[in-house]
Amino acid sequence: MTQEKAKLELRGNVYEIPVIEGTEKEVGLDISQLRRQSGAVTLDYGFVNTASCASSITYLDGEEGILRHRGYPIEELAEKLNFVEVAYLLVNGTIPTAEEKEEWSTLLNRHSLIHEDMRHFFYYYPEQAHPMAILSAMVVSLSTFYPELSQHRPDEPEEHINKAAARLISKLRTIAAFSYKKSVGQPFVYPRHDLSYCANFLNMMFSSPIHPYEMKPEIIKAMNTLLILHADHEQNCSTSTVRLVGSARVNLYASVASGICALWGPLHGGANQMVIEMLENILRDGGNISKTIDKAKSKDSEFRLYGFGHRVYKSYDPRAKIIKKACKEVLQATGTQDPLLDVAMELEEAALQDDYFVERGLYPNVDFYSGIIYQAIGIPKEMFTVMFALGRLPGWIAQWKEAREDDNFKIQRPRQIYVGPTLCHVDDSLR
Ligand code: CMC
């Protein structure tokens, strides 16, 4: 909070609004007393100008293309740390020491199995069930197996929260891999303590009783990079959902399950699946890039250039830069020649030269190239958003935890401007 005050003049009265400043000099107006003082509320569709909280987890500057977690640039985290370390950093606030990393890994290993009864749930989903629906249902079901956190208590010991966090991070990976195995009709492969987080996931996904999975270090590295790049992104739609649901004092599992549902949407995490489908359509259509660009620009169509544009970034998404580079490396390592990469690069180039995209500051986002890597790893497109969820999970947990410990904690309950009919009465003669 600064000493500065902004002034609002409304219907002859002047109200002083405290000015707050973040550690990176972001300026905000604290309007928390506005309605009490003036009777007025603010209207901000889509929360384009509204900060819902103060947070010390992630810093994002959309104009400069900066993304940092707990102060560390995303580029450094992606290069020097693995996903498990970044998860620790987000949830606990510091990069783990060797000892803390050991403890954290042991905790993750200890909680990697899901209860055998939960395994049976998978059998009753229809064949074509989308894995995001399964993922969300399974995560909320965890609260029935681990009820100690179900009734959220403000005095819940820290170690219970950390145990639930580790349980969730570890089990989501198992649930994701099992949902894939169910979709291809293969037996489940159980987690192994001797494998790292990503290697374990790949083994559960792609090993079968007749074909052990051949581990390639480049693939494990690429998966680590992808998960790190998705790990947190401040108050995006799914994270805000987790915070909002959590603000009713809902347990961690239920809050995260609702975040998974929000992530599923094609304007959010579901965009990665839409990108690949869009690129495939272009290829099928003989590589007609301009037709796709025209359709994305047309006001008569709901269609958008998926993997392009962002609420906060008005320059190149730093995550997309890293993914684009990783994409080429993975294709090289796997000896894959994916024509979709050529289409994607051509599409990007065409869009970045088009006035429509230039004027609106629309650049490739994290979803534009990620699907090409997932495909090279062998992950089917229905699972792309599940991969996003695996990556985003530490961020959701960290934000849920931070909100819970916030001195300014309040149930989230926005106001509205009512625009419906004014008072009217039932006309008995018409009934
Ligand atoms: N293709 C065509 N036009 C677009 C696109 C796009 N991808 N994105 C924005 N626009 C236009 C939009 O129509 C609007 O035009 P006008 O000013 O003429 O009405 C202008 O650009 C501003 O867009 P907006 O819809 O007001 O921006 P927003 O901040 O509300 O939406 C967005 C952000 C990500 C939902 C949007 O850019 C979009 O739909 N992108 C495609 C879906 C996508 O890739 N989503 C993944 C986002 S990154 C991962 C994540 O965090 O989920």
XYZ file of C-alpha atoms and ligand atoms in Angstrom:
483
model
C 0.000 0.000 0.000
C 1.385 3.450 -0.906
C 0.511 6.877 0.574
C -0.910 7.850 -2.797
C -4.665 8.188 -3.353
C -6.617 8.251 -6.601
C -9.776 10.337 -6.690
C -13.128 9.295 -8.049
C -15.799 11.887 -8.593
C -19.282 10.474 -8.701
C -22.551 12.411 -8.603
C -21.026 15.371 -6.847
C -19.015 13.424 -4.289
C -15.278 12.752 -4.346
C -13.961 9.450 -3.074
C -10.345 8.699 -2.278
C -9.117 5.360 -3.531
C -5.907 3.893 -2.055
C -3.196 3.143 -4.595
C -1.233 -0.054 -4.189
C 1.998 -1.014 -5.908
C 3.354 -4.510 -6.506
C 7.015 -5.466 -6.148
C 7.436 -5.066 -9.922
C 5.859 -1.582 -9.754
C 2.449 -2.638 -11.050
C -0.113 -0.054 -9.990
C -3.528 -0.999 -8.677
C -6.517 0.826 -7.223
C -7.885 -0.749 -4.085
C -11.646 -0.366 -4.452
C -12.566 -2.725 -1.618
C -14.362 0.077 0.300
C -15.941 1.685 -2.777
C -19.415 0.224 -2.510
C -19.624 0.837 1.227
C -18.593 4.467 0.726
C -20.367 5.352 -2.516
C -22.965 2.645 -3.174
C -21.411 2.046 -6.602
C -19.837 -1.127 -7.925
C -17.427 -1.518 -10.851
C -18.253 -3.425 -14.029
C -15.415 -5.252 -15.784
C -16.469 -7.926 -18.276
C -14.056 -10.855 -18.282
C -12.049 -9.214 -15.441
C -9.875 -7.537 -18.054
C -8.834 -4.809 -15.561
C -9.513 -6.505 -12.261
C -6.971 -8.144 -9.970
C -8.716 -10.745 -7.832
C -5.873 -11.106 -5.337
C -2.325 -10.178 -4.445
C -0.007 -13.102 -5.147
C 3.694 -13.823 -4.762
C 3.824 -16.890 -7.008
C 4.075 -15.736 -10.617
C 5.014 -12.477 -12.308
C 3.908 -11.887 -15.866
C 4.550 -8.852 -18.065
C 2.547 -9.330 -21.244
C 4.001 -6.310 -23.041
C 7.605 -7.387 -22.497
C 6.971 -11.144 -22.759
C 8.269 -11.847 -19.228
C 7.234 -14.832 -17.107
C 8.810 -15.592 -13.724
C 7.910 -18.007 -10.950
C 8.926 -16.893 -7.452
C 11.278 -14.450 -9.212
C 13.008 -17.008 -11.467
C 12.710 -16.492 -15.261
C 10.855 -19.281 -17.036
C 13.762 -19.698 -19.477
C 16.150 -20.509 -16.589
C 13.690 -22.860 -14.905
C 13.083 -24.760 -18.153
C 16.794 -25.097 -18.778
C 18.122 -25.899 -15.307
C 15.375 -27.573 -13.280
C 13.140 -30.566 -13.786
C 9.373 -30.526 -13.321
C 9.468 -32.007 -9.827
C 11.784 -29.208 -8.665
C 9.604 -26.536 -10.269
C 6.542 -28.091 -8.609
C 8.327 -27.819 -5.254
C 9.299 -24.215 -5.985
C 5.695 -23.261 -6.742
C 4.124 -25.110 -3.827
C 6.762 -24.311 -1.198
C 8.258 -21.046 -2.446
C 11.933 -22.031 -2.787
C 14.048 -24.237 -5.041
C 14.547 -27.470 -3.073
C 17.936 -28.256 -1.562
C 19.309 -31.732 -2.323
C 17.806 -33.004 0.932
C 14.407 -31.378 0.318
C 14.373 -32.762 -3.203
C 15.032 -36.249 -1.873
C 12.185 -35.931 0.639
C 9.828 -34.490 -1.974
C 10.633 -37.298 -4.443
C 10.095 -39.915 -1.728
C 6.731 -38.343 -0.915
C 5.759 -38.360 -4.590
C 6.819 -41.998 -4.956
C 4.981 -43.051 -1.832
C 1.719 -41.635 -3.159
C 1.917 -42.709 -6.776
C -0.523 -45.626 -6.595
C -4.242 -45.030 -6.703
C -6.518 -47.047 -4.445
C -7.372 -50.365 -6.133
C -11.089 -49.584 -5.848
C -10.559 -46.450 -7.921
C -9.024 -48.571 -10.651
C -12.442 -50.121 -11.209
C -14.004 -46.724 -11.924
C -12.189 -46.619 -15.249
C -14.056 -49.672 -16.545
C -17.440 -47.973 -16.401
C -16.725 -44.935 -18.564
C -17.940 -45.237 -22.137
C -15.346 -46.079 -24.773
C -15.323 -42.569 -26.284
C -15.260 -40.698 -22.938
C -13.037 -37.624 -23.114
C -10.054 -38.104 -20.756
C -10.566 -34.588 -19.279
C -13.993 -35.674 -17.982
C -12.441 -38.808 -16.499
C -9.570 -36.817 -15.009
C -11.855 -34.356 -13.279
C -14.191 -37.071 -11.956
C -11.270 -39.125 -10.655
C -9.709 -36.143 -8.902
C -12.911 -35.200 -7.090
C -13.249 -38.896 -6.183
C -9.912 -38.697 -4.388
C -11.697 -36.694 -1.698
C -13.819 -39.757 -0.933
C -10.724 -41.893 -0.430
C -8.713 -39.284 1.453
C -11.360 -37.471 3.459
C -8.992 -35.921 5.986
C -8.905 -32.780 3.860
C -12.540 -32.858 2.821
C -13.774 -30.475 5.461
C -11.389 -27.653 4.970
C -10.197 -26.292 8.319
C -8.219 -23.057 8.578
C -5.975 -24.678 11.200
C -5.181 -27.709 9.031
C -1.550 -28.647 9.778
C 0.885 -27.666 7.010
C 2.078 -31.257 6.671
C -1.462 -32.438 5.807
C -1.651 -29.902 3.016
C 1.777 -30.868 1.711
C 0.869 -34.536 1.827
C -2.333 -33.852 -0.131
C -0.310 -31.775 -2.626
C 2.224 -34.575 -3.172
C -0.553 -37.156 -3.363
C -2.336 -35.158 -6.016
C 0.763 -34.420 -8.111
C 1.764 -38.065 -8.048
C -1.664 -39.598 -8.525
C -2.782 -37.280 -11.337
C 0.028 -38.757 -13.410
C -1.177 -42.307 -12.664
C -4.811 -41.396 -13.349
C -3.852 -39.733 -16.654
C -1.869 -42.782 -17.815
C -4.614 -45.209 -16.710
C -7.257 -43.232 -18.599
C -5.146 -43.587 -21.742
C -4.683 -47.331 -21.198
C -8.427 -47.684 -20.742
C -9.042 -45.820 -24.033
C -6.778 -48.201 -25.982
C -8.013 -51.294 -24.150
C -4.633 -52.256 -22.697
C -3.855 -53.420 -19.146
C -2.830 -50.728 -16.685
C 0.888 -50.363 -15.990
C 1.679 -49.492 -12.384
C 4.092 -46.730 -11.300
C 7.688 -47.654 -10.496
C 9.784 -46.165 -7.716
C 13.007 -46.383 -9.702
C 11.823 -44.007 -12.430
C 11.753 -40.227 -12.455
C 8.405 -38.394 -12.628
C 8.293 -38.053 -16.418
C 9.919 -41.428 -17.160
C 7.352 -43.056 -14.880
C 4.505 -41.412 -16.758
C 5.866 -42.437 -20.163
C 6.358 -45.992 -18.918
C 2.785 -46.190 -17.595
C 1.510 -44.797 -20.903
C 3.504 -46.798 -23.404
C 4.765 -50.016 -21.797
C 2.735 -53.132 -22.369
C 3.216 -56.734 -21.212
C 4.753 -57.568 -24.590
C 6.600 -54.310 -25.369
C 8.664 -52.531 -22.724
C 8.898 -48.787 -23.424
C 12.234 -47.662 -24.740
C 13.261 -44.541 -22.780
C 14.866 -41.749 -24.790
C 16.506 -39.006 -22.683
C 15.461 -36.387 -25.277
C 11.814 -37.347 -24.835
C 12.040 -37.243 -21.043
C 13.685 -33.825 -21.279
C 11.033 -32.560 -23.695
C 8.252 -33.723 -21.404
C 9.904 -32.035 -18.418
C 10.171 -28.822 -20.436
C 6.524 -28.937 -21.495
C 5.277 -29.545 -17.958
C 7.464 -26.740 -16.577
C 6.175 -24.316 -19.208
C 2.601 -25.055 -18.153
C 3.248 -25.101 -14.401
C 1.634 -21.778 -13.498
C 0.346 -18.701 -15.238
C -1.086 -16.501 -12.497
C -4.837 -15.785 -12.498
C -5.890 -17.541 -15.714
C -9.376 -19.050 -16.099
C -8.698 -22.454 -14.495
C -6.541 -21.037 -11.692
C -9.163 -18.420 -10.900
C -11.700 -21.259 -10.846
C -9.585 -23.189 -8.346
C -9.296 -20.064 -6.161
C -12.995 -19.230 -6.466
C -14.178 -22.741 -5.640
C -11.563 -22.981 -2.883
C -12.837 -19.700 -1.440
C -15.978 -21.511 -0.318
C -13.558 -23.532 1.850
C -13.783 -26.523 -0.459
C -11.073 -29.163 -0.187
C -8.068 -29.230 -2.512
C -9.235 -32.194 -4.611
C -12.651 -30.688 -5.392
C -11.119 -27.277 -6.127
C -8.590 -28.811 -8.540
C -11.288 -30.962 -10.189
C -13.184 -27.768 -11.049
C -9.971 -26.237 -12.404
C -9.591 -29.263 -14.701
C -13.102 -28.639 -16.074
C -12.293 -24.972 -16.748
C -9.033 -25.912 -18.451
C -10.869 -28.232 -20.853
C -12.433 -25.341 -22.811
C -11.094 -24.617 -26.315
C -10.344 -20.984 -25.436
C -8.105 -22.176 -22.589
C -6.188 -25.484 -22.278
C -8.372 -27.228 -24.859
C -6.768 -25.005 -27.509
C -3.837 -27.422 -27.944
C -6.159 -30.116 -29.318
C -7.908 -27.517 -31.504
C -4.542 -26.404 -32.941
C -3.633 -29.874 -34.187
C -7.115 -30.362 -35.629
C -6.802 -26.981 -37.370
C -3.367 -27.891 -38.795
C -4.659 -31.284 -39.952
C -7.581 -29.583 -41.686
C -5.214 -27.213 -43.474
C -3.101 -30.150 -44.631
C -6.174 -32.071 -45.804
C -7.310 -28.983 -47.649
C -4.079 -28.908 -49.677
C -2.222 -26.495 -47.372
C -4.523 -23.520 -47.862
C -3.205 -21.152 -45.202
C -4.926 -17.985 -46.360
C -8.364 -19.617 -46.188
C -7.774 -20.387 -42.494
C -6.494 -16.873 -41.785
C -9.507 -15.324 -43.531
C -11.890 -17.525 -41.561
C -10.191 -16.550 -38.270
C -10.554 -12.856 -39.172
C -14.169 -13.105 -40.258
C -16.735 -11.650 -37.868
C -19.309 -14.101 -39.281
C -17.428 -17.105 -37.940
C -16.838 -18.359 -34.411
C -13.587 -19.875 -35.650
C -10.334 -18.476 -34.237
C -6.748 -19.082 -35.044
C -6.196 -21.552 -32.214
C -2.883 -21.253 -30.392
C -2.848 -17.522 -31.189
C -3.661 -14.578 -28.966
C -3.642 -14.152 -25.229
C -5.406 -12.015 -22.666
C -2.134 -10.854 -21.119
C 0.605 -11.317 -23.752
C 0.602 -8.659 -26.412
C 3.998 -9.830 -27.631
C 5.483 -13.285 -28.253
C 4.561 -15.694 -25.432
C 7.970 -16.652 -23.927
C 6.718 -20.207 -23.463
C 5.908 -20.523 -27.175
C 9.490 -19.494 -28.035
C 10.922 -22.314 -25.897
C 8.398 -24.843 -27.196
C 9.083 -23.983 -30.829
C 12.782 -24.722 -30.286
C 12.048 -27.928 -28.319
C 9.714 -29.022 -31.085
C 12.473 -29.117 -33.672
C 14.813 -30.943 -31.229
C 12.240 -33.642 -30.443
C 11.400 -34.258 -34.080
C 15.110 -34.618 -34.750
C 15.632 -36.978 -31.801
C 12.696 -39.183 -32.768
C 13.555 -39.068 -36.454
C 10.021 -37.811 -37.120
C 9.187 -35.651 -40.087
C 5.907 -34.051 -39.207
C 4.372 -32.042 -42.050
C 2.223 -30.301 -39.416
C 5.329 -28.456 -38.171
C 5.833 -26.961 -41.629
C 2.168 -25.970 -41.797
C 2.394 -24.438 -38.302
C 5.487 -22.392 -39.188
C 3.923 -21.194 -42.440
C 0.715 -20.279 -40.642
C 2.631 -18.389 -37.948
C 4.615 -16.460 -40.532
C 1.499 -15.539 -42.513
C -0.400 -14.425 -39.385
C 2.498 -12.352 -38.074
C 2.551 -10.415 -41.338
C -1.183 -9.865 -41.454
C -2.443 -6.438 -40.299
C -5.368 -7.990 -38.421
C -3.045 -9.962 -36.118
C -0.398 -7.226 -35.928
C -2.884 -4.511 -34.904
C -4.393 -6.701 -32.189
C -1.050 -7.933 -30.862
C -1.870 -11.591 -31.564
C 1.120 -13.937 -31.352
C 1.529 -17.712 -30.953
C 0.785 -18.835 -27.410
C 1.881 -21.909 -25.428
C -0.612 -24.130 -27.268
C 0.548 -23.408 -30.807
C 3.497 -25.811 -30.997
C 2.986 -28.056 -27.942
C 0.723 -30.546 -29.762
C 3.415 -31.300 -32.329
C 5.763 -32.399 -29.537
C 3.042 -34.429 -27.843
C 2.328 -36.198 -31.130
C 6.030 -36.956 -31.640
C 6.097 -38.489 -28.138
C 3.097 -40.644 -29.123
C 0.448 -38.903 -27.052
C -2.926 -38.822 -28.830
C -4.602 -35.452 -29.301
C -7.477 -36.201 -26.903
C -4.791 -36.374 -24.197
C -3.159 -33.011 -24.970
C -5.227 -31.060 -22.457
C -4.610 -33.776 -19.877
C -0.899 -33.053 -20.329
C -1.625 -29.364 -19.777
C -3.463 -30.300 -16.558
C -0.516 -32.405 -15.345
C 1.742 -29.411 -15.869
C -0.632 -26.818 -14.375
C -1.334 -28.842 -11.232
C 1.499 -27.440 -9.038
C 0.313 -23.934 -9.936
C -3.268 -24.712 -8.954
C -2.072 -26.190 -5.657
C 0.229 -23.251 -4.909
C -2.553 -20.749 -5.643
C -5.116 -22.684 -3.588
C -2.646 -22.807 -0.707
C -1.750 -19.124 -0.971
C -5.432 -18.096 -1.047
C -6.142 -20.197 2.016
C -3.326 -18.564 3.981
C -4.149 -15.026 2.843
C -5.004 -12.617 5.686
C -7.473 -10.969 3.314
C -9.237 -14.270 2.679
C -12.876 -13.826 1.637
C -15.369 -16.020 -0.142
C -15.355 -14.845 -3.767
C -18.700 -13.419 -4.608
C -18.829 -10.843 -7.422
C -21.550 -8.229 -7.745
C -23.632 -7.595 -10.858
C -25.501 -4.791 -12.527
C -29.078 -5.925 -12.747
C -30.646 -5.106 -16.141
C -33.836 -7.208 -15.951
C -37.436 -6.045 -15.507
C -38.257 -3.766 -12.590
C -40.912 -4.778 -10.090
C -44.007 -6.282 -11.699
C -46.864 -8.407 -10.369
C -48.616 -11.575 -11.484
C -51.758 -10.625 -13.396
C -54.343 -13.123 -12.144
C -56.719 -12.350 -15.010
C -54.235 -13.792 -17.530
C -53.813 -17.122 -15.751
N -7.950 -15.565 -33.863
C -8.602 -14.526 -34.412
N -8.906 -13.400 -33.770
C -8.535 -13.296 -32.489
C -7.847 -14.332 -31.834
C -7.550 -15.491 -32.574
N -6.890 -16.513 -32.004
N -7.606 -13.969 -30.559
C -8.119 -12.740 -30.415
N -8.679 -12.318 -31.585
C -9.285 -11.014 -31.842
C -10.666 -10.909 -31.238
O -11.660 -11.352 -32.135
C -10.752 -9.433 -30.947
O -11.009 -8.768 -32.170
P -11.897 -7.410 -32.191
O -11.117 -6.416 -31.367
O -12.011 -7.071 -33.612
O -13.209 -7.786 -31.561
C -9.326 -9.077 -30.538
O -8.493 -10.041 -31.191
C -9.089 -9.114 -29.040
O -9.398 -10.422 -28.616
P -10.264 -10.799 -27.343
O -11.145 -11.956 -27.669
O -10.908 -9.576 -26.794
O -9.104 -11.252 -26.377
P -9.278 -12.030 -25.036
O -8.199 -11.579 -24.166
O -10.664 -11.888 -24.533
O -9.081 -13.570 -25.457
C -8.062 -15.620 -26.003
C -7.896 -14.267 -25.305
C -6.851 -16.493 -25.671
C -9.328 -16.317 -25.475
C -8.158 -15.396 -27.533
O -6.986 -14.795 -28.002
C -8.442 -16.691 -28.274
O -9.597 -17.105 -28.401
N -7.372 -17.399 -28.798
C -7.564 -18.676 -29.441
C -7.716 -19.778 -28.380
C -6.388 -20.081 -27.702
O -5.365 -20.252 -28.358
N -6.428 -20.211 -26.368
C -5.246 -20.538 -25.575
C -4.749 -19.376 -24.766
S -3.099 -19.611 -24.110
C -3.205 -20.951 -23.037
C -4.078 -20.688 -21.880
O -3.694 -19.993 -20.939
O -5.187 -21.223 -21.862
